[in-house]
């Protein structure tokens, strides 16, 4: 284990549980002082630097690489190409489960997208490797790339997202549409987006015979370990992956990527440790993106504004060689009550890298379209958009008819609207102006995200000195797993944070599942709680069965674990410390194991989602078109809150991504070459501080008895949804212009002036 | 990155001699040059680091009321110099509207003048670019052209000059002081950058080895200080290049404009002075119809170079708005969001 010294928790704010307390990040001081060691900070002795050479064409084949010129460059040690790459045990194009990407590992000379790795240059210095890569001067046989959503024939994908059906219908949508005089039909477009975590994919790989040590950021350690094991034909136990800190992931560090494998192959080829770090522009291709969508929504209501039909059709794209279809329509399954709902998909194949999970995959892109359409429908009904949403509030999950495990969305609407001052909103657009003459608009959007759970495991130990250890291979992408999971661990063992050590971020620990789907706290947390409970149960069995113990005979009354002692539940004056129990039993330690998984019975009977309501104010300069989001208020209900400070910052982050979705993010491609044209953070815009002058997140109380025993839903992705639509709706309210192509840029808002 | 020599000359003469060799480049703050080198966009064989050359770091007030700004003065230091900001508020505003605080702390006056275009195809070394490789062709044409020029471009290059600082400077008749093998010379900034024509790779009048040593603003430039603004439209509120921008300066006496200066940014291959437009304002009142007429004159020769016709209309509006802002009076304090339409100035839209 690398030395990771977390900050001591502050003196307890209150007695009792650690869960629920707003602790600051325990890795915070390490991060701000440079003490947190990220993957690329590792420099094992003898390490070489590897740099990818990537394709500048999007489709065709590599005809020639000037390997001799690159190799002759001083400092260059080796060039890895398809000719000399180490053998693999598995075809990189094999796909045995949906959580697996087909990879470009120099298997042949084909180029399937721009920025695809075509060789790896390994050198004594980063500079030499970089120049070596330039000296390869590739020649290509180029074919015309397909770069736009219209560039190919569409087909109906067999499934979208992860195995979700590409067509779903309840009721009769066409009949509903035909029956109503109030209908809208609108088409919305969302662009290609790139995850762009601050930390690029990086790997430091060191082989020792057939064992491998890897430092690399990963949102799923066990999955990564299995992927490497399969590709190199070695047992998973031979592979140690350390990933204590991720500089952001957003989905692109979920499935193991080609460049990471190439780093391991390079180390094998040269027989020395190798470090490979992607350049920012190389993040625009081989590590996934959010696919563009074109979504057509058709809605109809009765005369009093009740939805009669909702149809959500998405055209999206995957790569030519692998499948990931952004499940944008599915958000319409769960949000608004309608007797008839239909979701459907078509897709094209483009010469791009394969898209993947990105910050609320499907929910974010689908939500901005659905929330815009709901607003358009409210307008057509002459209704306030919030009133319209309440009119169509779903008491049961519309697509399944199941009750919700919990749903405090009404409270979210009410508390958010109150805080924002929504009731003062004029119904018509373009009625509000500030003192400088800027147009002001208010918009609302509903946030939603499923409460998922994966499988995870954890181990808890109580030692004879009364302290504890909890271990699970969780991943902290910055969201605060080091802190929140430790809080759960402390409560599970009945110890304070100071009395226990929390170990995480490494593949030799129990598999904590993936940090994705906003499910990590629930998944890892339930495993941790289970491990703690088992350790405590074993301890209790020792004590209650031992006549020398103050707890002897507690039997059915049971015990409570708190502050390092067990107490008789029916008589708290009788207690004993963990240390005393273990020492008397002559045990050095006692161990508990826990595992977690979604409860199939609860899943069969309940729909499980987190919800929220986001209110946005924008200002628009009517002549110049420049837009600014001047106020954001979000109210979210997501079950049990483990750490309100961390949760609030997740909501802030999500809301900012929502602004980013509505107004900024856009991966530009040249349609002739298929190359990304803004592959850097100077031109691929995300909001800066000046774009977010005021942001508030309200934590709405919600108790959920069904999602899991801890009552935890996810908070990581939900706030993107709702926010993006709220911003778009506010732009309409400010200007009277409904922009259906995202991001909304200023030239779409500048209006012709009478002159 | 290619291998290169690195020299750190002690005198102008040494610097000029070292930089006169083919393939040599001056290095100042490095915020532009090093990025370009890392991307393989430029591959100098020798870097002549002038960042420690003595005598280039001062802001000197001249006897006649003008100012001489050493080429190594940092963008941030210049903008935050109280006397400079008082006399040339729009220049300070333009500087502070550019890049980020970190970049402005590093970037120098000379480097800002000579920063290269942000044309995406210039950066994309796999594509053809006449600036990178004379005669190779221009891949920007017919491509993603939202950011391309609408004034002064040629068939050979449609890129814009990205500087904010230069726009305010050129409006105020700044002069560039240059040292070279044959001694020193001074060139008005308006004539310093070249239009692309058939040789887009030649971006300025500098001869090989010539070094910018200072930028001068004449005393007259300060006479506009009560009515001078820089306005910049961008895709986010801060830390973005201009989609289009304008500097406007007025001298108003007894309700009539007696002198006017207008320049545009983000729309042309060089900081674009609009002299014809200025003339339309002499003798008229500072009101919107006149500003619109001036704006129309400034854009009279504009034509789209691709999918960017919106910029012509946008630039028109920015010029008119910048004039209205200037007429309304320079704010007593620099706005917290420099050059932004969101800097609150009551009543301006209706001026
Ligand atoms: C992310 C990003 C955003 C930016 N945003 C903006 C913006 O919004 N607005 C804006 O105006 N600018 C912006 N900039 C550009 C920034 O202003 C320039 O990079 C900076 O001014 C260059 O100055 P420097 O001293 O670092 O120049 P260097 O990088 O050192 O040099 C730039 C060029 O000038 C030459 N040079 C430097 N000094 C001299 C001299 N004395 N004599 C002769 N030649 C010389 C060099 O050889 C080189 O060709 C941005 C830059 C970045 C990286
Ligand atoms: S516009 Fe100019 S800089 Fe851009 S590709 Fe063409 S020649 Fe090069």
GROMACS .gro file of C-alpha atoms and ligand atoms in nm, chain A residues 680-683, chain B residues 24-36 47-48 50 56 71-72 74-75 94-95 97-100 103-104 106-116 118 123 162-166 192 206 209-214 230 232 234 236 239-242, ligand 1:
model
  120
  680UNK     CA    1  -0.784   2.133  -2.598
  681UNK     CA    2  -0.925   2.303  -2.293
  682UNK     CA    3  -0.868   2.647  -2.441
  683UNK     CA    4  -1.124   2.583  -2.714
  779UNK     CA    5   1.567   3.114  -3.450
  780UNK     CA    6   1.284   3.253  -3.237
  781UNK     CA    7   1.268   3.490  -2.947
  782UNK     CA    8   1.127   3.352  -2.625
  783UNK     CA    9   0.958   3.594  -2.386
  784UNK     CA   10   0.680   3.472  -2.153
  785UNK     CA   11   0.650   3.155  -2.358
  786UNK     CA   12   0.275   3.130  -2.313
  787UNK     CA   13   0.220   3.110  -2.685
  788UNK     CA   14   0.550   2.990  -2.824
  789UNK     CA   15   0.596   2.693  -2.594
  790UNK     CA   16   0.242   2.570  -2.658
  791UNK     CA   17   0.308   2.585  -3.030
  802UNK     CA   18   1.539   2.976  -2.881
  803UNK     CA   19   1.678   3.315  -2.795
  805UNK     CA   20   1.510   3.753  -2.401
  811UNK     CA   21   1.297   4.604  -2.138
  826UNK     CA   22   0.862   4.487  -2.437
  827UNK     CA   23   0.902   4.262  -2.132
  829UNK     CA   24   0.400   4.168  -1.808
  830UNK     CA   25   0.042   4.206  -1.925
  849UNK     CA   26  -0.853   4.502  -2.296
  850UNK     CA   27  -0.556   4.344  -2.123
  852UNK     CA   28  -1.026   4.076  -2.067
  853UNK     CA   29  -0.764   3.850  -2.221
  854UNK     CA   30  -0.664   3.499  -2.119
  855UNK     CA   31  -0.650   3.419  -1.747
  858UNK     CA   32  -0.135   3.376  -1.832
  859UNK     CA   33  -0.140   3.754  -1.791
  861UNK     CA   34   0.348   3.551  -1.759
  862UNK     CA   35   0.266   3.711  -2.093
  863UNK     CA   36   0.471   4.007  -2.211
  864UNK     CA   37   0.386   4.312  -2.419
  865UNK     CA   38   0.608   4.207  -2.709
  866UNK     CA   39   0.477   3.851  -2.702
  867UNK     CA   40   0.120   3.971  -2.702
  868UNK     CA   41   0.177   4.168  -3.022
  869UNK     CA   42   0.332   3.867  -3.189
  870UNK     CA   43   0.103   3.594  -3.062
  871UNK     CA   44  -0.005   3.366  -3.342
  873UNK     CA   45  -0.594   3.066  -3.299
  878UNK     CA   46  -0.286   2.409  -3.475
  917UNK     CA   47  -0.648   3.705  -3.154
  918UNK     CA   48  -0.505   3.983  -2.936
  919UNK     CA   49  -0.730   4.207  -2.727
  920UNK     CA   50  -0.449   4.438  -2.615
  921UNK     CA   51  -0.357   4.523  -2.973
  947UNK     CA   52   0.311   4.655  -3.796
  961UNK     CA   53   0.982   4.250  -3.860
  964UNK     CA   54   1.646   3.909  -3.590
  965UNK     CA   55   1.450   4.224  -3.522
  966UNK     CA   56   1.342   4.261  -3.162
  967UNK     CA   57   1.050   4.456  -3.025
  968UNK     CA   58   1.191   4.669  -2.749
  969UNK     CA   59   0.895   4.886  -2.655
  985UNK     CA   60  -1.315   4.810  -2.493
  987UNK     CA   61  -1.547   4.191  -2.609
  989UNK     CA   62  -1.704   3.572  -2.612
  991UNK     CA   63  -1.816   3.230  -2.198
  994UNK     CA   64  -1.112   3.308  -2.034
  995UNK     CA   65  -1.212   3.296  -2.398
  996UNK     CA   66  -1.088   3.469  -2.710
  997UNK     CA   67  -1.311   3.730  -2.865
 1107LIG     C1   68  -0.533   2.950  -2.307
 1107LIG     C2   69  -0.495   3.086  -2.360
 1107LIG     C3   70  -0.594   3.184  -2.369
 1107LIG     C4   71  -0.559   3.309  -2.415
 1107LIG     N1   72  -0.657   3.404  -2.425
 1107LIG     C5   73  -0.626   3.526  -2.475
 1107LIG     C6   74  -0.723   3.626  -2.492
 1107LIG     O1   75  -0.840   3.607  -2.458
 1107LIG     N2   76  -0.687   3.744  -2.544
 1107LIG     C7   77  -0.556   3.770  -2.580
 1107LIG     O2   78  -0.529   3.879  -2.625
 1107LIG     N3   79  -0.462   3.677  -2.566
 1107LIG     C8   80  -0.492   3.557  -2.514
 1107LIG     N4   81  -0.395   3.462  -2.502
 1107LIG     C9   82  -0.264   3.487  -2.563
 1107LIG    C10   83  -0.166   3.554  -2.474
 1107LIG     O3   84  -0.200   3.690  -2.463
 1107LIG    C11   85  -0.031   3.537  -2.543
 1107LIG     O4   86   0.005   3.402  -2.534
 1107LIG    C12   87   0.076   3.621  -2.476
 1107LIG     O5   88   0.044   3.757  -2.484
 1107LIG    C13   89   0.209   3.597  -2.544
 1107LIG     O6   90   0.310   3.661  -2.471
 1107LIG     P1   91   0.444   3.586  -2.428
 1107LIG     O7   92   0.532   3.685  -2.366
 1107LIG     O8   93   0.412   3.467  -2.347
 1107LIG     O9   94   0.497   3.544  -2.570
 1107LIG     P2   95   0.585   3.421  -2.620
 1107LIG    O10   96   0.503   3.298  -2.623
 1107LIG    O11   97   0.714   3.416  -2.548
 1107LIG    O12   98   0.610   3.468  -2.765
 1107LIG    C14   99   0.509   3.483  -2.861
 1107LIG    C15  100   0.572   3.521  -2.995
 1107LIG    O13  101   0.626   3.651  -2.989
 1107LIG    C16  102   0.765   3.649  -3.020
 1107LIG     N5  103   0.826   3.751  -2.933
 1107LIG    C17  104   0.807   3.762  -2.799
 1107LIG     N6  105   0.868   3.872  -2.754
 1107LIG    C18  106   0.927   3.931  -2.859
 1107LIG    C19  107   1.005   4.051  -2.876
 1107LIG     N7  108   1.033   4.132  -2.773
 1107LIG     N8  109   1.048   4.083  -3.000
 1107LIG    C20  110   1.019   4.002  -3.105
 1107LIG     N9  111   0.949   3.890  -3.095
 1107LIG    C21  112   0.901   3.855  -2.974
 1107LIG    C22  113   0.808   3.507  -2.996
 1107LIG    O14  114   0.918   3.472  -3.078
 1107LIG    C23  115   0.684   3.431  -3.035
 1107LIG    O15  116   0.679   3.413  -3.173
 1107LIG    C24  117  -0.425   3.338  -2.453
 1107LIG    C25  118  -0.328   3.239  -2.441
 1107LIG    C26  119  -0.361   3.113  -2.395
 1107LIG    C27  120  -0.254   3.010  -2.383
   0.00000   0.00000   0.00000
